[in-house]
Amino acid sequence: MANLAGTRIAVTGASSGIGKAITRLLVKEGAMVFGLCRTIGEVPEGAARVSCDLSQPKRIEQAFETIAAAEGGLDALINNAGLAWSERVCDGDLERFAQMWQVNVHGLVVATQRALALFPESGGRIINVSSMSGHRVPPSGGFYAPTKFAVRALTESLRCEFASEGLLHQVATISPGFVDTPLLDRYFEGREADLEQMRECTPMLQPDDIAEAVHSILTAPPHVNIGDIQLRPAGQQA
Ligand SMILES: NC(=O)c1ccc[n+]([C@@H]2O[C@H](COP(=O)([O-])OP(=O)(O)OC[C@H]3O[C@@H](n4cnc5c(N)ncnc54)[C@H](OP(=O)(O)O)[C@@H]3O)[C@@H](O)[C@H]2O)c1
């Protein structure tokens, strides 16, 4: 997809942070963007707003039915939506763990299956937003890091399945370090002073930095399979 004009792309979590920046950039590039999330009023102008709770498989199905009815197909899916609490595995809130699993992992799989059914035979593209916490477990990784390891493993499973079936679809992961978005307020719950200090002292990644990485994957030549882009703010140690 050298040129994104007219390309049909679904972005999950389009109402905030990274997903919002991705949506804005793709709209600017002329893509037909479907922003999937619960807070649809926050989806940037120019994108189609599609209500979708990723913890509810039925709602995901309905969202993709809406896309099929509007455009008849889809060329790319950006699995960006995610939740992050850093509570410890040993005594953290199991309800929060279930929510993270449903949105970060199971919802991503359901959305992927639905998108694949709409991809053209000439090949569609999937980009899964994992995290540096999907590469190594930081001390505050809790149950969030395992969900992001799963996202990275899912990318590899899909890549192998496409290759073994001779399908032309492409799948990639993006693994950011700290990005300045509302997600960090939840992740640093109970450690607000640490977050404040980090925001003051460390130049964090901005959502637009991740959007640029998405753009470069989407516009790579079809014979180039990008596996994973790791982005850390300069100076992030781990
Ligand atoms: N910020 C970071 O430092 C960082 C680092 C590495 C990786 N990431 C990953 O980047 C992705 C985006 O994070 P962000 O930082 O942009 O977070 P954010 O600003 O908190 O945005 C999260 C997005 O996920 C959506 N979402 C959450 N629960 C949902 C549900 N049940 N159904 C549908 N959508 C749901 C939200 O939409 P609604 O609430 O409107 O539904 C929102 O648009 C996540 O996968 C995150 O793990 C972030």
PDB file of N, CA, C and O and ligand atoms in Angstrom, residues 12-20 22 36-43 51-56 60 79-84 99 102-104 108 128-133 144 147-148 151 174-184 186-188 198 204-205 207 210 231 236, ligand 1:
ATOM      1  N   THR A  12      -8.734   0.135  16.373  1.00  0.00           N
ATOM      2  CA  THR A  12      -9.409  -0.014  17.673  1.00  0.00           C
ATOM      3  C   THR A  12      -8.778   0.969  18.670  1.00  0.00           C
ATOM      4  O   THR A  12      -7.598   1.298  18.574  1.00  0.00           O
ATOM      5  N   GLY A  13      -9.602   1.427  19.614  1.00  0.00           N
ATOM      6  CA  GLY A  13      -9.110   2.393  20.596  1.00  0.00           C
ATOM      7  C   GLY A  13      -8.819   3.740  19.952  1.00  0.00           C
ATOM      8  O   GLY A  13      -7.829   4.400  20.287  1.00  0.00           O
ATOM      9  N   ALA A  14      -9.707   4.163  19.048  1.00  0.00           N
ATOM     10  CA  ALA A  14      -9.470   5.405  18.291  1.00  0.00           C
ATOM     11  C   ALA A  14      -9.841   6.660  19.081  1.00  0.00           C
ATOM     12  O   ALA A  14      -9.700   7.770  18.574  1.00  0.00           O
ATOM     13  N   SER A  15     -10.317   6.487  20.316  1.00  0.00           N
ATOM     14  CA  SER A  15     -10.836   7.638  21.063  1.00  0.00           C
ATOM     15  C   SER A  15      -9.801   8.316  21.950  1.00  0.00           C
ATOM     16  O   SER A  15     -10.098   9.322  22.589  1.00  0.00           O
ATOM     17  N   SER A  16      -8.589   7.773  22.024  1.00  0.00           N
ATOM     18  CA  SER A  16      -7.627   8.326  22.982  1.00  0.00           C
ATOM     19  C   SER A  16      -6.196   7.996  22.557  1.00  0.00           C
ATOM     20  O   SER A  16      -5.971   7.082  21.759  1.00  0.00           O
ATOM     21  N   GLY A  17      -5.263   8.740  23.094  1.00  0.00           N
ATOM     22  CA  GLY A  17      -3.833   8.423  23.008  1.00  0.00           C
ATOM     23  C   GLY A  17      -3.342   7.995  21.638  1.00  0.00           C
ATOM     24  O   GLY A  17      -3.488   8.716  20.632  1.00  0.00           O
ATOM     25  N   ILE A  18      -2.751   6.818  21.592  1.00  0.00           N
ATOM     26  CA  ILE A  18      -2.090   6.331  20.375  1.00  0.00           C
ATOM     27  C   ILE A  18      -3.099   6.105  19.247  1.00  0.00           C
ATOM     28  O   ILE A  18      -2.858   6.480  18.094  1.00  0.00           O
ATOM     29  N   GLY A  19      -4.239   5.496  19.576  1.00  0.00           N
ATOM     30  CA  GLY A  19      -5.246   5.192  18.550  1.00  0.00           C
ATOM     31  C   GLY A  19      -5.791   6.455  17.907  1.00  0.00           C
ATOM     32  O   GLY A  19      -6.066   6.503  16.698  1.00  0.00           O
ATOM     33  N   LYS A  20      -5.934   7.493  18.724  1.00  0.00           N
ATOM     34  CA  LYS A  20      -6.430   8.772  18.199  1.00  0.00           C
ATOM     35  C   LYS A  20      -5.412   9.361  17.230  1.00  0.00           C
ATOM     36  O   LYS A  20      -5.769   9.848  16.149  1.00  0.00           O
ATOM     37  N   ILE A  22      -3.115   7.709  15.520  1.00  0.00           N
ATOM     38  CA  ILE A  22      -3.079   6.868  14.307  1.00  0.00           C
ATOM     39  C   ILE A  22      -4.247   7.256  13.399  1.00  0.00           C
ATOM     40  O   ILE A  22      -4.092   7.441  12.186  1.00  0.00           O
ATOM     41  N   LEU A  36     -12.943   2.316  16.121  1.00  0.00           N
ATOM     42  CA  LEU A  36     -13.744   1.454  17.002  1.00  0.00           C
ATOM     43  C   LEU A  36     -13.386   1.712  18.462  1.00  0.00           C
ATOM     44  O   LEU A  36     -12.201   1.668  18.838  1.00  0.00           O
ATOM     45  N   CYS A  37     -14.379   1.974  19.287  1.00  0.00           N
ATOM     46  CA  CYS A  37     -14.155   2.206  20.715  1.00  0.00           C
ATOM     47  C   CYS A  37     -15.529   2.385  21.362  1.00  0.00           C
ATOM     48  O   CYS A  37     -16.559   2.284  20.681  1.00  0.00           O
ATOM     49  N   ARG A  38     -15.538   2.652  22.686  1.00  0.00           N
ATOM     50  CA  ARG A  38     -16.819   2.913  23.355  1.00  0.00           C
ATOM     51  C   ARG A  38     -17.146   4.405  23.336  1.00  0.00           C
ATOM     52  O   ARG A  38     -18.279   4.795  23.129  1.00  0.00           O
ATOM     53  N   THR A  39     -16.130   5.261  23.515  1.00  0.00           N
ATOM     54  CA  THR A  39     -16.371   6.714  23.594  1.00  0.00           C
ATOM     55  C   THR A  39     -16.294   7.304  22.192  1.00  0.00           C
ATOM     56  O   THR A  39     -15.346   8.020  21.859  1.00  0.00           O
ATOM     57  N   ILE A  40     -17.302   7.026  21.368  1.00  0.00           N
ATOM     58  CA  ILE A  40     -17.155   7.354  19.939  1.00  0.00           C
ATOM     59  C   ILE A  40     -17.083   8.861  19.665  1.00  0.00           C
ATOM     60  O   ILE A  40     -16.547   9.268  18.654  1.00  0.00           O
ATOM     61  N   GLY A  41     -17.611   9.673  20.597  1.00  0.00           N
ATOM     62  CA  GLY A  41     -17.548  11.130  20.414  1.00  0.00           C
ATOM     63  C   GLY A  41     -16.117  11.648  20.352  1.00  0.00           C
ATOM     64  O   GLY A  41     -15.868  12.750  19.869  1.00  0.00           O
ATOM     65  N   GLU A  42     -15.166  10.855  20.852  1.00  0.00           N
ATOM     66  CA  GLU A  42     -13.748  11.278  20.872  1.00  0.00           C
ATOM     67  C   GLU A  42     -12.978  10.861  19.628  1.00  0.00           C
ATOM     68  O   GLU A  42     -11.800  11.186  19.483  1.00  0.00           O
ATOM     69  N   VAL A  43     -13.619  10.087  18.747  1.00  0.00           N
ATOM     70  CA  VAL A  43     -12.924   9.654  17.522  1.00  0.00           C
ATOM     71  C   VAL A  43     -12.713  10.883  16.635  1.00  0.00           C
ATOM     72  O   VAL A  43     -13.651  11.661  16.408  1.00  0.00           O
ATOM     73  N   SER A  51     -19.236   2.193  17.287  1.00  0.00           N
ATOM     74  CA  SER A  51     -19.292   1.824  18.701  1.00  0.00           C
ATOM     75  C   SER A  51     -18.910   0.355  18.874  1.00  0.00           C
ATOM     76  O   SER A  51     -19.432  -0.523  18.188  1.00  0.00           O
ATOM     77  N   CYS A  52     -17.985   0.095  19.790  1.00  0.00           N
ATOM     78  CA  CYS A  52     -17.532  -1.293  19.967  1.00  0.00           C
ATOM     79  C   CYS A  52     -16.910  -1.466  21.344  1.00  0.00           C
ATOM     80  O   CYS A  52     -15.970  -0.759  21.697  1.00  0.00           O
ATOM     81  N   ASP A  53     -17.460  -2.397  22.117  1.00  0.00           N
ATOM     82  CA  ASP A  53     -16.841  -2.781  23.389  1.00  0.00           C
ATOM     83  C   ASP A  53     -16.072  -4.072  23.137  1.00  0.00           C
ATOM     84  O   ASP A  53     -16.663  -5.125  22.893  1.00  0.00           O
ATOM     85  N   LEU A  54     -14.761  -3.975  23.176  1.00  0.00           N
ATOM     86  CA  LEU A  54     -13.925  -5.133  22.810  1.00  0.00           C
ATOM     87  C   LEU A  54     -13.963  -6.247  23.849  1.00  0.00           C
ATOM     88  O   LEU A  54     -13.404  -7.314  23.619  1.00  0.00           O
ATOM     89  N   SER A  55     -14.599  -6.001  24.986  1.00  0.00           N
ATOM     90  CA  SER A  55     -14.731  -7.091  25.953  1.00  0.00           C
ATOM     91  C   SER A  55     -15.979  -7.930  25.655  1.00  0.00           C
ATOM     92  O   SER A  55     -16.257  -8.901  26.349  1.00  0.00           O
ATOM     93  N   GLN A  56     -16.742  -7.526  24.620  1.00  0.00           N
ATOM     94  CA  GLN A  56     -17.992  -8.219  24.273  1.00  0.00           C
ATOM     95  C   GLN A  56     -17.907  -8.734  22.836  1.00  0.00           C
ATOM     96  O   GLN A  56     -18.116  -7.954  21.886  1.00  0.00           O
ATOM     97  N   ILE A  60     -18.236  -6.806  18.979  1.00  0.00           N
ATOM     98  CA  ILE A  60     -17.164  -6.729  17.965  1.00  0.00           C
ATOM     99  C   ILE A  60     -17.717  -7.204  16.618  1.00  0.00           C
ATOM    100  O   ILE A  60     -17.495  -6.578  15.571  1.00  0.00           O
ATOM    101  N   ASN A  79      -4.882  -3.197  15.616  1.00  0.00           N
ATOM    102  CA  ASN A  79      -5.328  -3.650  16.941  1.00  0.00           C
ATOM    103  C   ASN A  79      -4.563  -2.856  17.994  1.00  0.00           C
ATOM    104  O   ASN A  79      -3.489  -3.262  18.452  1.00  0.00           O
ATOM    105  N   ASN A  80      -5.122  -1.712  18.337  1.00  0.00           N
ATOM    106  CA  ASN A  80      -4.410  -0.798  19.241  1.00  0.00           C
ATOM    107  C   ASN A  80      -5.005  -0.755  20.651  1.00  0.00           C
ATOM    108  O   ASN A  80      -4.278  -0.557  21.620  1.00  0.00           O
ATOM    109  N   ALA A  81      -6.319  -0.943  20.790  1.00  0.00           N
ATOM    110  CA  ALA A  81      -6.967  -0.734  22.101  1.00  0.00           C
ATOM    111  C   ALA A  81      -6.308  -1.591  23.179  1.00  0.00           C
ATOM    112  O   ALA A  81      -5.889  -2.717  22.926  1.00  0.00           O
ATOM    113  N   GLY A  82      -6.211  -1.040  24.365  1.00  0.00           N
ATOM    114  CA  GLY A  82      -5.621  -1.815  25.452  1.00  0.00           C
ATOM    115  C   GLY A  82      -5.842  -1.150  26.796  1.00  0.00           C
ATOM    116  O   GLY A  82      -6.100   0.055  26.883  1.00  0.00           O
ATOM    117  N   LEU A  83      -5.742  -1.965  27.836  1.00  0.00           N
ATOM    118  CA  LEU A  83      -5.909  -1.518  29.215  1.00  0.00           C
ATOM    119  C   LEU A  83      -4.667  -1.905  30.004  1.00  0.00           C
ATOM    120  O   LEU A  83      -4.105  -2.973  29.756  1.00  0.00           O
ATOM    121  N   ALA A  84      -4.263  -1.069  30.949  1.00  0.00           N
ATOM    122  CA  ALA A  84      -3.061  -1.388  31.723  1.00  0.00           C
ATOM    123  C   ALA A  84      -3.204  -0.998  33.189  1.00  0.00           C
ATOM    124  O   ALA A  84      -3.285   0.186  33.508  1.00  0.00           O
ATOM    125  N   GLN A  99     -10.466  -8.203  32.767  1.00  0.00           N
ATOM    126  CA  GLN A  99     -10.726  -7.118  31.800  1.00  0.00           C
ATOM    127  C   GLN A  99      -9.557  -6.921  30.861  1.00  0.00           C
ATOM    128  O   GLN A  99      -9.724  -6.751  29.648  1.00  0.00           O
ATOM    129  N   GLN A 102      -9.516  -9.768  28.410  1.00  0.00           N
ATOM    130  CA  GLN A 102     -10.604  -9.665  27.420  1.00  0.00           C
ATOM    131  C   GLN A 102     -10.296  -8.627  26.346  1.00  0.00           C
ATOM    132  O   GLN A 102     -10.512  -8.875  25.160  1.00  0.00           O
ATOM    133  N   VAL A 103      -9.816  -7.459  26.762  1.00  0.00           N
ATOM    134  CA  VAL A 103      -9.589  -6.377  25.782  1.00  0.00           C
ATOM    135  C   VAL A 103      -8.253  -6.560  25.053  1.00  0.00           C
ATOM    136  O   VAL A 103      -8.202  -6.536  23.824  1.00  0.00           O
ATOM    137  N   ASN A 104      -7.164  -6.783  25.810  1.00  0.00           N
ATOM    138  CA  ASN A 104      -5.826  -6.793  25.196  1.00  0.00           C
ATOM    139  C   ASN A 104      -5.591  -8.033  24.341  1.00  0.00           C
ATOM    140  O   ASN A 104      -4.831  -7.983  23.379  1.00  0.00           O
ATOM    141  N   LEU A 108      -8.761  -8.699  20.771  1.00  0.00           N
ATOM    142  CA  LEU A 108      -7.871  -8.548  19.603  1.00  0.00           C
ATOM    143  C   LEU A 108      -8.037  -9.742  18.659  1.00  0.00           C
ATOM    144  O   LEU A 108      -8.074  -9.583  17.438  1.00  0.00           O
ATOM    145  N   ASN A 128      -0.509  -5.152  15.341  1.00  0.00           N
ATOM    146  CA  ASN A 128      -0.886  -5.342  16.741  1.00  0.00           C
ATOM    147  C   ASN A 128      -0.004  -4.466  17.625  1.00  0.00           C
ATOM    148  O   ASN A 128       1.231  -4.541  17.541  1.00  0.00           O
ATOM    149  N   VAL A 129      -0.629  -3.656  18.464  1.00  0.00           N
ATOM    150  CA  VAL A 129       0.162  -2.814  19.366  1.00  0.00           C
ATOM    151  C   VAL A 129       0.421  -3.613  20.641  1.00  0.00           C
ATOM    152  O   VAL A 129      -0.487  -3.879  21.427  1.00  0.00           O
ATOM    153  N   SER A 130       1.665  -4.040  20.787  1.00  0.00           N
ATOM    154  CA  SER A 130       2.084  -4.723  22.014  1.00  0.00           C
ATOM    155  C   SER A 130       2.725  -3.668  22.910  1.00  0.00           C
ATOM    156  O   SER A 130       2.144  -2.597  23.121  1.00  0.00           O
ATOM    157  N   SER A 131       3.928  -3.914  23.385  1.00  0.00           N
ATOM    158  CA  SER A 131       4.587  -3.002  24.313  1.00  0.00           C
ATOM    159  C   SER A 131       6.003  -3.522  24.535  1.00  0.00           C
ATOM    160  O   SER A 131       6.280  -4.705  24.291  1.00  0.00           O
ATOM    161  N   MET A 132       6.893  -2.677  25.052  1.00  0.00           N
ATOM    162  CA  MET A 132       8.177  -3.216  25.504  1.00  0.00           C
ATOM    163  C   MET A 132       7.928  -4.199  26.644  1.00  0.00           C
ATOM    164  O   MET A 132       8.733  -5.094  26.873  1.00  0.00           O
ATOM    165  N   SER A 133       6.781  -4.062  27.331  1.00  0.00           N
ATOM    166  CA  SER A 133       6.415  -5.039  28.369  1.00  0.00           C
ATOM    167  C   SER A 133       6.011  -6.384  27.766  1.00  0.00           C
ATOM    168  O   SER A 133       5.727  -7.325  28.502  1.00  0.00           O
ATOM    169  N   TYR A 144      -0.260  -7.152  33.309  1.00  0.00           N
ATOM    170  CA  TYR A 144      -0.247  -6.438  32.021  1.00  0.00           C
ATOM    171  C   TYR A 144       0.806  -7.031  31.081  1.00  0.00           C
ATOM    172  O   TYR A 144       0.516  -7.309  29.912  1.00  0.00           O
ATOM    173  N   THR A 147      -0.153 -10.090  29.170  1.00  0.00           N
ATOM    174  CA  THR A 147      -1.094  -9.855  28.049  1.00  0.00           C
ATOM    175  C   THR A 147      -0.329  -9.356  26.826  1.00  0.00           C
ATOM    176  O   THR A 147      -0.677  -9.670  25.692  1.00  0.00           O
ATOM    177  N   LYS A 148       0.732  -8.577  27.047  1.00  0.00           N
ATOM    178  CA  LYS A 148       1.481  -8.020  25.908  1.00  0.00           C
ATOM    179  C   LYS A 148       2.438  -9.052  25.311  1.00  0.00           C
ATOM    180  O   LYS A 148       2.723  -9.011  24.113  1.00  0.00           O
ATOM    181  N   VAL A 151       0.207 -10.812  22.957  1.00  0.00           N
ATOM    182  CA  VAL A 151      -0.024 -10.078  21.697  1.00  0.00           C
ATOM    183  C   VAL A 151       1.116 -10.366  20.719  1.00  0.00           C
ATOM    184  O   VAL A 151       0.902 -10.606  19.530  1.00  0.00           O
ATOM    185  N   ILE A 174       3.921  -3.572  16.929  1.00  0.00           N
ATOM    186  CA  ILE A 174       4.655  -2.374  17.361  1.00  0.00           C
ATOM    187  C   ILE A 174       4.771  -2.452  18.874  1.00  0.00           C
ATOM    188  O   ILE A 174       3.781  -2.722  19.565  1.00  0.00           O
ATOM    189  N   SER A 175       5.985  -2.250  19.372  1.00  0.00           N
ATOM    190  CA  SER A 175       6.232  -2.392  20.820  1.00  0.00           C
ATOM    191  C   SER A 175       6.781  -1.086  21.382  1.00  0.00           C
ATOM    192  O   SER A 175       7.995  -0.860  21.365  1.00  0.00           O
ATOM    193  N   PRO A 176       5.890  -0.209  21.877  1.00  0.00           N
ATOM    194  CA  PRO A 176       6.393   1.052  22.426  1.00  0.00           C
ATOM    195  C   PRO A 176       6.850   0.927  23.877  1.00  0.00           C
ATOM    196  O   PRO A 176       6.337   0.098  24.635  1.00  0.00           O
ATOM    197  N   GLY A 177       7.810   1.788  24.233  1.00  0.00           N
ATOM    198  CA  GLY A 177       8.098   2.041  25.642  1.00  0.00           C
ATOM    199  C   GLY A 177       7.073   3.057  26.132  1.00  0.00           C
ATOM    200  O   GLY A 177       5.954   3.106  25.624  1.00  0.00           O
ATOM    201  N   PHE A 178       7.471   3.907  27.086  1.00  0.00           N
ATOM    202  CA  PHE A 178       6.499   4.852  27.645  1.00  0.00           C
ATOM    203  C   PHE A 178       6.053   5.889  26.615  1.00  0.00           C
ATOM    204  O   PHE A 178       6.876   6.550  25.981  1.00  0.00           O
ATOM    205  N   VAL A 179       4.727   5.994  26.457  1.00  0.00           N
ATOM    206  CA  VAL A 179       4.129   6.997  25.569  1.00  0.00           C
ATOM    207  C   VAL A 179       3.221   7.857  26.448  1.00  0.00           C
ATOM    208  O   VAL A 179       2.454   7.310  27.260  1.00  0.00           O
ATOM    209  N   ASP A 180       3.291   9.159  26.275  1.00  0.00           N
ATOM    210  CA  ASP A 180       2.522  10.050  27.147  1.00  0.00           C
ATOM    211  C   ASP A 180       1.037  10.046  26.769  1.00  0.00           C
ATOM    212  O   ASP A 180       0.605  10.814  25.913  1.00  0.00           O
ATOM    213  N   THR A 181       0.276   9.152  27.392  1.00  0.00           N
ATOM    214  CA  THR A 181      -1.173   9.038  27.134  1.00  0.00           C
ATOM    215  C   THR A 181      -1.890   8.816  28.468  1.00  0.00           C
ATOM    216  O   THR A 181      -1.249   8.503  29.480  1.00  0.00           O
ATOM    217  N   PRO A 182      -3.232   8.891  28.464  1.00  0.00           N
ATOM    218  CA  PRO A 182      -3.984   8.658  29.705  1.00  0.00           C
ATOM    219  C   PRO A 182      -3.782   7.250  30.288  1.00  0.00           C
ATOM    220  O   PRO A 182      -4.027   7.027  31.478  1.00  0.00           O
ATOM    221  N   LEU A 183      -3.335   6.297  29.462  1.00  0.00           N
ATOM    222  CA  LEU A 183      -3.103   4.936  29.970  1.00  0.00           C
ATOM    223  C   LEU A 183      -2.137   4.932  31.150  1.00  0.00           C
ATOM    224  O   LEU A 183      -2.270   4.125  32.089  1.00  0.00           O
ATOM    225  N   LEU A 184      -1.171   5.858  31.140  1.00  0.00           N
ATOM    226  CA  LEU A 184      -0.161   5.852  32.200  1.00  0.00           C
ATOM    227  C   LEU A 184      -0.763   6.215  33.558  1.00  0.00           C
ATOM    228  O   LEU A 184      -0.270   5.775  34.594  1.00  0.00           O
ATOM    229  N   ARG A 186      -3.545   5.222  34.750  1.00  0.00           N
ATOM    230  CA  ARG A 186      -4.061   3.968  35.322  1.00  0.00           C
ATOM    231  C   ARG A 186      -2.897   3.049  35.725  1.00  0.00           C
ATOM    232  O   ARG A 186      -2.885   2.459  36.782  1.00  0.00           O
ATOM    233  N   TYR A 187      -1.887   2.973  34.862  1.00  0.00           N
ATOM    234  CA  TYR A 187      -0.748   2.082  35.102  1.00  0.00           C
ATOM    235  C   TYR A 187       0.020   2.508  36.356  1.00  0.00           C
ATOM    236  O   TYR A 187       0.556   1.677  37.084  1.00  0.00           O
ATOM    237  N   PHE A 188       0.062   3.842  36.603  1.00  0.00           N
ATOM    238  CA  PHE A 188       0.806   4.353  37.756  1.00  0.00           C
ATOM    239  C   PHE A 188      -0.106   4.621  38.960  1.00  0.00           C
ATOM    240  O   PHE A 188       0.274   5.363  39.849  1.00  0.00           O
ATOM    241  N   MET A 198       8.469  11.306  36.203  1.00  0.00           N
ATOM    242  CA  MET A 198       8.862  10.831  34.877  1.00  0.00           C
ATOM    243  C   MET A 198       8.448  11.836  33.801  1.00  0.00           C
ATOM    244  O   MET A 198       9.209  12.142  32.885  1.00  0.00           O
ATOM    245  N   MET A 204       9.190  11.585  27.058  1.00  0.00           N
ATOM    246  CA  MET A 204       8.482  10.355  26.679  1.00  0.00           C
ATOM    247  C   MET A 204       8.168  10.366  25.185  1.00  0.00           C
ATOM    248  O   MET A 204       8.167  11.424  24.546  1.00  0.00           O
ATOM    249  N   LEU A 205       7.844   9.193  24.646  1.00  0.00           N
ATOM    250  CA  LEU A 205       7.328   9.139  23.284  1.00  0.00           C
ATOM    251  C   LEU A 205       5.979   9.841  23.251  1.00  0.00           C
ATOM    252  O   LEU A 205       5.258   9.871  24.264  1.00  0.00           O
ATOM    253  N   PRO A 207       2.159  10.086  21.138  1.00  0.00           N
ATOM    254  CA  PRO A 207       1.323   9.223  20.296  1.00  0.00           C
ATOM    255  C   PRO A 207       1.637   9.336  18.800  1.00  0.00           C
ATOM    256  O   PRO A 207       1.597   8.343  18.074  1.00  0.00           O
ATOM    257  N   ILE A 210       4.187   6.893  17.408  1.00  0.00           N
ATOM    258  CA  ILE A 210       3.706   5.527  17.134  1.00  0.00           C
ATOM    259  C   ILE A 210       2.898   5.536  15.827  1.00  0.00           C
ATOM    260  O   ILE A 210       2.972   4.604  15.029  1.00  0.00           O
ATOM    261  N   LEU A 231      10.031   0.781  19.936  1.00  0.00           N
ATOM    262  CA  LEU A 231      10.331   2.207  20.085  1.00  0.00           C
ATOM    263  C   LEU A 231      10.396   2.547  21.564  1.00  0.00           C
ATOM    264  O   LEU A 231       9.418   2.327  22.282  1.00  0.00           O
ATOM    265  N   GLN A 236      15.150   5.882  27.979  1.00  0.00           N
ATOM    266  CA  GLN A 236      14.474   4.829  28.779  1.00  0.00           C
ATOM    267  C   GLN A 236      15.431   3.656  28.899  1.00  0.00           C
ATOM    268  O   GLN A 236      15.904   3.125  27.884  1.00  0.00           O
TER     269      GLN A 236
HETATM  270  N1  LIG B   1       0.986   4.612  26.752  1.00  0.00           N
HETATM  271  C1  LIG B   1       2.000   3.798  26.838  1.00  0.00           C
HETATM  272  O1  LIG B   1       3.013   4.093  27.514  1.00  0.00           O
HETATM  273  C2  LIG B   1       1.998   2.487  26.100  1.00  0.00           C
HETATM  274  C3  LIG B   1       3.199   1.768  26.042  1.00  0.00           C
HETATM  275  C4  LIG B   1       3.215   0.565  25.371  1.00  0.00           C
HETATM  276  C5  LIG B   1       2.078   0.075  24.782  1.00  0.00           C
HETATM  277  N2  LIG B   1       0.926   0.784  24.869  1.00  0.00           N
HETATM  278  C6  LIG B   1      -0.260   0.192  24.242  1.00  0.00           C
HETATM  279  O2  LIG B   1      -0.799   1.111  23.315  1.00  0.00           O
HETATM  280  C7  LIG B   1      -2.197   0.874  23.167  1.00  0.00           C
HETATM  281  C8  LIG B   1      -2.960   2.193  23.249  1.00  0.00           C
HETATM  282  O3  LIG B   1      -2.728   2.728  24.536  1.00  0.00           O
HETATM  283  P1  LIG B   1      -2.815   4.271  24.885  1.00  0.00           P
HETATM  284  O4  LIG B   1      -1.595   4.566  25.660  1.00  0.00           O
HETATM  285  O5  LIG B   1      -3.157   5.067  23.703  1.00  0.00           O
HETATM  286  O6  LIG B   1      -4.030   4.224  25.924  1.00  0.00           O
HETATM  287  P2  LIG B   1      -5.321   5.159  26.169  1.00  0.00           P
HETATM  288  O7  LIG B   1      -5.002   6.564  25.820  1.00  0.00           O
HETATM  289  O8  LIG B   1      -5.766   4.836  27.545  1.00  0.00           O
HETATM  290  O9  LIG B   1      -6.366   4.598  25.114  1.00  0.00           O
HETATM  291  C9  LIG B   1      -6.873   3.302  25.240  1.00  0.00           C
HETATM  292  C10 LIG B   1      -7.873   3.055  24.144  1.00  0.00           C
HETATM  293  O10 LIG B   1      -8.374   1.715  24.292  1.00  0.00           O
HETATM  294  C11 LIG B   1      -9.780   1.752  24.190  1.00  0.00           C
HETATM  295  N3  LIG B   1     -10.433   0.704  24.999  1.00  0.00           N
HETATM  296  C12 LIG B   1     -10.204   0.382  26.281  1.00  0.00           C
HETATM  297  N4  LIG B   1     -11.093  -0.553  26.682  1.00  0.00           N
HETATM  298  C13 LIG B   1     -11.885  -0.813  25.616  1.00  0.00           C
HETATM  299  C14 LIG B   1     -12.999  -1.664  25.401  1.00  0.00           C
HETATM  300  N5  LIG B   1     -13.504  -2.456  26.368  1.00  0.00           N
HETATM  301  N6  LIG B   1     -13.589  -1.685  24.176  1.00  0.00           N
HETATM  302  C15 LIG B   1     -13.115  -0.874  23.179  1.00  0.00           C
HETATM  303  N7  LIG B   1     -12.062  -0.054  23.334  1.00  0.00           N
HETATM  304  C16 LIG B   1     -11.465  -0.016  24.543  1.00  0.00           C
HETATM  305  C17 LIG B   1     -10.189   3.103  24.719  1.00  0.00           C
HETATM  306  O11 LIG B   1     -11.432   3.474  24.118  1.00  0.00           O
HETATM  307  P3  LIG B   1     -12.822   3.643  24.921  1.00  0.00           P
HETATM  308  O12 LIG B   1     -12.512   3.849  26.361  1.00  0.00           O
HETATM  309  O13 LIG B   1     -13.468   4.817  24.242  1.00  0.00           O
HETATM  310  O14 LIG B   1     -13.555   2.370  24.654  1.00  0.00           O
HETATM  311  C18 LIG B   1      -9.067   4.005  24.227  1.00  0.00           C
HETATM  312  O15 LIG B   1      -9.364   4.511  22.945  1.00  0.00           O
HETATM  313  C19 LIG B   1      -2.575  -0.139  24.235  1.00  0.00           C
HETATM  314  O16 LIG B   1      -2.660  -1.430  23.662  1.00  0.00           O
HETATM  315  C20 LIG B   1      -1.403  -0.079  25.200  1.00  0.00           C
HETATM  316  O17 LIG B   1      -1.223  -1.289  25.902  1.00  0.00           O
HETATM  317  C21 LIG B   1       0.859   1.979  25.511  1.00  0.00           C
END
